[in-house]
């Protein structure tokens, strides 16, 4: 099985930056997509960004131009560079990993809080 460990969350002021990282361990063969989701209190979990093993990326409209997702295939890690943070970005961010296009794994979540 796969275990995901997130790091980099915290409290920042609006306009600041934060970098989230996620490291995968365990049975890591067949990984094709890695990404980040977030969930604010009382809201549904939503996709923030994901990236394929070949480098293709996808972002939710609200973060385009501000967030950048990247991955290191050799180290089985995925990162999310978040710039120009807004209070609306406040949420628990979850790392997601997909194997063989059908099996999903989730991290425990890391809190990101952006103050006004």
PDB file of C-alpha atoms in Angstrom:
ATOM      1  CA  UNK A   1       0.000   0.000   0.000  1.00  0.00           C
ATOM      2  CA  UNK A   2       0.904   3.649  -0.351  1.00  0.00           C
ATOM      3  CA  UNK A   3       1.391   6.141   2.433  1.00  0.00           C
ATOM      4  CA  UNK A   4       1.383   9.889   1.836  1.00  0.00           C
ATOM      5  CA  UNK A   5       2.913  12.443   4.166  1.00  0.00           C
ATOM      6  CA  UNK A   6       2.237  16.139   3.650  1.00  0.00           C
ATOM      7  CA  UNK A   7       4.232  19.036   4.994  1.00  0.00           C
ATOM      8  CA  UNK A   8       4.487  22.791   4.608  1.00  0.00           C
ATOM      9  CA  UNK A   9       1.132  23.988   5.876  1.00  0.00           C
ATOM     10  CA  UNK A  10       0.808  26.881   8.256  1.00  0.00           C
ATOM     11  CA  UNK A  11      -0.423  30.404   8.852  1.00  0.00           C
ATOM     12  CA  UNK A  12       0.493  33.192   6.446  1.00  0.00           C
ATOM     13  CA  UNK A  13      -0.662  36.707   5.694  1.00  0.00           C
ATOM     14  CA  UNK A  14      -2.617  37.545   2.569  1.00  0.00           C
ATOM     15  CA  UNK A  15      -0.251  38.038  -0.333  1.00  0.00           C
ATOM     16  CA  UNK A  16       2.303  35.685   1.126  1.00  0.00           C
ATOM     17  CA  UNK A  17       3.607  32.387  -0.155  1.00  0.00           C
ATOM     18  CA  UNK A  18       3.674  28.825   1.042  1.00  0.00           C
ATOM     19  CA  UNK A  19       5.029  25.603  -0.392  1.00  0.00           C
ATOM     20  CA  UNK A  20       3.378  22.264   0.279  1.00  0.00           C
ATOM     21  CA  UNK A  21       5.155  18.977  -0.235  1.00  0.00           C
ATOM     22  CA  UNK A  22       3.968  15.390  -0.265  1.00  0.00           C
ATOM     23  CA  UNK A  23       6.151  12.311  -0.110  1.00  0.00           C
ATOM     24  CA  UNK A  24       4.917   8.872  -1.113  1.00  0.00           C
ATOM     25  CA  UNK A  25       6.217   5.624   0.296  1.00  0.00           C
ATOM     26  CA  UNK A  26       5.271   1.966   0.236  1.00  0.00           C
ATOM     27  CA  UNK A  27       3.966   0.252  -2.884  1.00  0.00           C
ATOM     28  CA  UNK A  28       4.619   3.075  -5.310  1.00  0.00           C
ATOM     29  CA  UNK A  29       4.680   1.259  -8.644  1.00  0.00           C
ATOM     30  CA  UNK A  30       2.155   2.364 -11.231  1.00  0.00           C
ATOM     31  CA  UNK A  31       1.804   5.972 -10.098  1.00  0.00           C
ATOM     32  CA  UNK A  32       0.399   8.092 -12.897  1.00  0.00           C
ATOM     33  CA  UNK A  33      -1.190  11.158 -11.323  1.00  0.00           C
ATOM     34  CA  UNK A  34      -0.411  13.151  -8.205  1.00  0.00           C
ATOM     35  CA  UNK A  35      -2.172  16.237  -6.996  1.00  0.00           C
ATOM     36  CA  UNK A  36      -3.670  18.403  -4.320  1.00  0.00           C
ATOM     37  CA  UNK A  37      -7.227  18.855  -3.149  1.00  0.00           C
ATOM     38  CA  UNK A  38      -8.561  21.162  -0.480  1.00  0.00           C
ATOM     39  CA  UNK A  39     -11.573  21.351   1.773  1.00  0.00           C
ATOM     40  CA  UNK A  40     -12.768  24.380   3.684  1.00  0.00           C
ATOM     41  CA  UNK A  41     -15.145  24.048   6.662  1.00  0.00           C
ATOM     42  CA  UNK A  42     -18.648  23.286   5.455  1.00  0.00           C
ATOM     43  CA  UNK A  43     -17.490  22.949   1.862  1.00  0.00           C
ATOM     44  CA  UNK A  44     -16.960  20.068  -0.514  1.00  0.00           C
ATOM     45  CA  UNK A  45     -13.486  18.851  -1.242  1.00  0.00           C
ATOM     46  CA  UNK A  46     -12.261  20.315  -4.522  1.00  0.00           C
ATOM     47  CA  UNK A  47      -9.382  19.724  -6.867  1.00  0.00           C
ATOM     48  CA  UNK A  48      -6.673  22.358  -6.653  1.00  0.00           C
ATOM     49  CA  UNK A  49      -4.146  20.959  -9.102  1.00  0.00           C
ATOM     50  CA  UNK A  50      -2.780  17.698 -10.392  1.00  0.00           C
ATOM     51  CA  UNK A  51       0.120  16.582 -12.525  1.00  0.00           C
ATOM     52  CA  UNK A  52       0.774  13.448 -14.543  1.00  0.00           C
ATOM     53  CA  UNK A  53       3.992  11.478 -14.671  1.00  0.00           C
ATOM     54  CA  UNK A  54       4.836  13.201 -17.951  1.00  0.00           C
ATOM     55  CA  UNK A  55       4.343  16.684 -16.573  1.00  0.00           C
ATOM     56  CA  UNK A  56       0.883  17.615 -17.822  1.00  0.00           C
ATOM     57  CA  UNK A  57      -0.872  19.869 -15.325  1.00  0.00           C
ATOM     58  CA  UNK A  58      -4.379  20.981 -14.493  1.00  0.00           C
ATOM     59  CA  UNK A  59      -5.518  23.736 -12.127  1.00  0.00           C
ATOM     60  CA  UNK A  60      -8.790  24.954 -10.749  1.00  0.00           C
ATOM     61  CA  UNK A  61      -9.562  28.376 -12.212  1.00  0.00           C
ATOM     62  CA  UNK A  62      -9.293  30.193  -8.899  1.00  0.00           C
ATOM     63  CA  UNK A  63      -5.594  29.362  -8.481  1.00  0.00           C
ATOM     64  CA  UNK A  64      -4.354  29.706 -12.046  1.00  0.00           C
ATOM     65  CA  UNK A  65      -1.438  32.091 -12.240  1.00  0.00           C
ATOM     66  CA  UNK A  66      -0.820  31.869  -8.503  1.00  0.00           C
ATOM     67  CA  UNK A  67      -0.153  28.193  -7.778  1.00  0.00           C
ATOM     68  CA  UNK A  68       2.335  25.888  -9.448  1.00  0.00           C
ATOM     69  CA  UNK A  69       2.378  22.128  -9.072  1.00  0.00           C
ATOM     70  CA  UNK A  70       5.492  20.064  -9.696  1.00  0.00           C
ATOM     71  CA  UNK A  71       6.740  16.554  -9.070  1.00  0.00           C
ATOM     72  CA  UNK A  72       9.959  14.653  -8.729  1.00  0.00           C
ATOM     73  CA  UNK A  73       9.417  11.185 -10.148  1.00  0.00           C
ATOM     74  CA  UNK A  74      12.706   9.865  -8.808  1.00  0.00           C
ATOM     75  CA  UNK A  75      11.791  10.873  -5.264  1.00  0.00           C
ATOM     76  CA  UNK A  76       8.057  10.199  -5.569  1.00  0.00           C
ATOM     77  CA  UNK A  77       7.157  13.631  -4.312  1.00  0.00           C
ATOM     78  CA  UNK A  78       4.749  16.315  -5.424  1.00  0.00           C
ATOM     79  CA  UNK A  79       4.852  19.956  -4.407  1.00  0.00           C
ATOM     80  CA  UNK A  80       2.515  22.911  -4.618  1.00  0.00           C
ATOM     81  CA  UNK A  81       4.013  26.383  -4.674  1.00  0.00           C
ATOM     82  CA  UNK A  82       1.342  28.839  -3.579  1.00  0.00           C
ATOM     83  CA  UNK A  83       1.925  32.521  -4.214  1.00  0.00           C
ATOM     84  CA  UNK A  84      -0.257  35.584  -3.701  1.00  0.00           C
ATOM     85  CA  UNK A  85      -2.312  33.706  -1.158  1.00  0.00           C
ATOM     86  CA  UNK A  86      -5.802  34.906  -0.357  1.00  0.00           C
ATOM     87  CA  UNK A  87      -8.017  34.292   2.673  1.00  0.00           C
ATOM     88  CA  UNK A  88     -10.238  32.257   0.348  1.00  0.00           C
ATOM     89  CA  UNK A  89      -7.405  29.753   0.032  1.00  0.00           C
ATOM     90  CA  UNK A  90      -7.807  28.800   3.681  1.00  0.00           C
ATOM     91  CA  UNK A  91      -8.546  25.087   3.860  1.00  0.00           C
ATOM     92  CA  UNK A  92      -7.159  21.698   4.697  1.00  0.00           C
ATOM     93  CA  UNK A  93      -5.042  20.585   1.775  1.00  0.00           C
ATOM     94  CA  UNK A  94      -4.863  16.900   0.918  1.00  0.00           C
ATOM     95  CA  UNK A  95      -2.273  15.142  -1.170  1.00  0.00           C
ATOM     96  CA  UNK A  96      -3.708  12.674  -3.671  1.00  0.00           C
ATOM     97  CA  UNK A  97      -1.981   9.882  -5.545  1.00  0.00           C
ATOM     98  CA  UNK A  98      -3.474   7.683  -8.235  1.00  0.00           C
ATOM     99  CA  UNK A  99      -2.137   4.294  -9.306  1.00  0.00           C
ATOM    100  CA  UNK A 100      -3.004   2.630 -12.598  1.00  0.00           C
ATOM    101  CA  UNK A 101      -5.585   5.376 -13.187  1.00  0.00           C
ATOM    102  CA  UNK A 102      -8.087   3.795 -10.793  1.00  0.00           C
ATOM    103  CA  UNK A 103      -6.674   3.473  -7.274  1.00  0.00           C
ATOM    104  CA  UNK A 104      -6.624   6.612  -5.133  1.00  0.00           C
ATOM    105  CA  UNK A 105      -4.655   7.297  -1.969  1.00  0.00           C
ATOM    106  CA  UNK A 106      -4.967  10.294   0.322  1.00  0.00           C
ATOM    107  CA  UNK A 107      -2.777  12.031   2.820  1.00  0.00           C
ATOM    108  CA  UNK A 108      -4.046  13.048   6.241  1.00  0.00           C
ATOM    109  CA  UNK A 109      -4.266  16.710   5.282  1.00  0.00           C
ATOM    110  CA  UNK A 110      -2.335  19.819   6.220  1.00  0.00           C
ATOM    111  CA  UNK A 111      -3.920  23.073   7.355  1.00  0.00           C
ATOM    112  CA  UNK A 112      -3.338  26.254   5.375  1.00  0.00           C
ATOM    113  CA  UNK A 113      -4.640  29.444   6.941  1.00  0.00           C
ATOM    114  CA  UNK A 114      -4.376  32.818   5.226  1.00  0.00           C
ATOM    115  CA  UNK A 115      -5.104  35.848   7.384  1.00  0.00           C
ATOM    116  CA  UNK A 116      -6.694  39.042   6.077  1.00  0.00           C
TER     117      UNK A 116
END
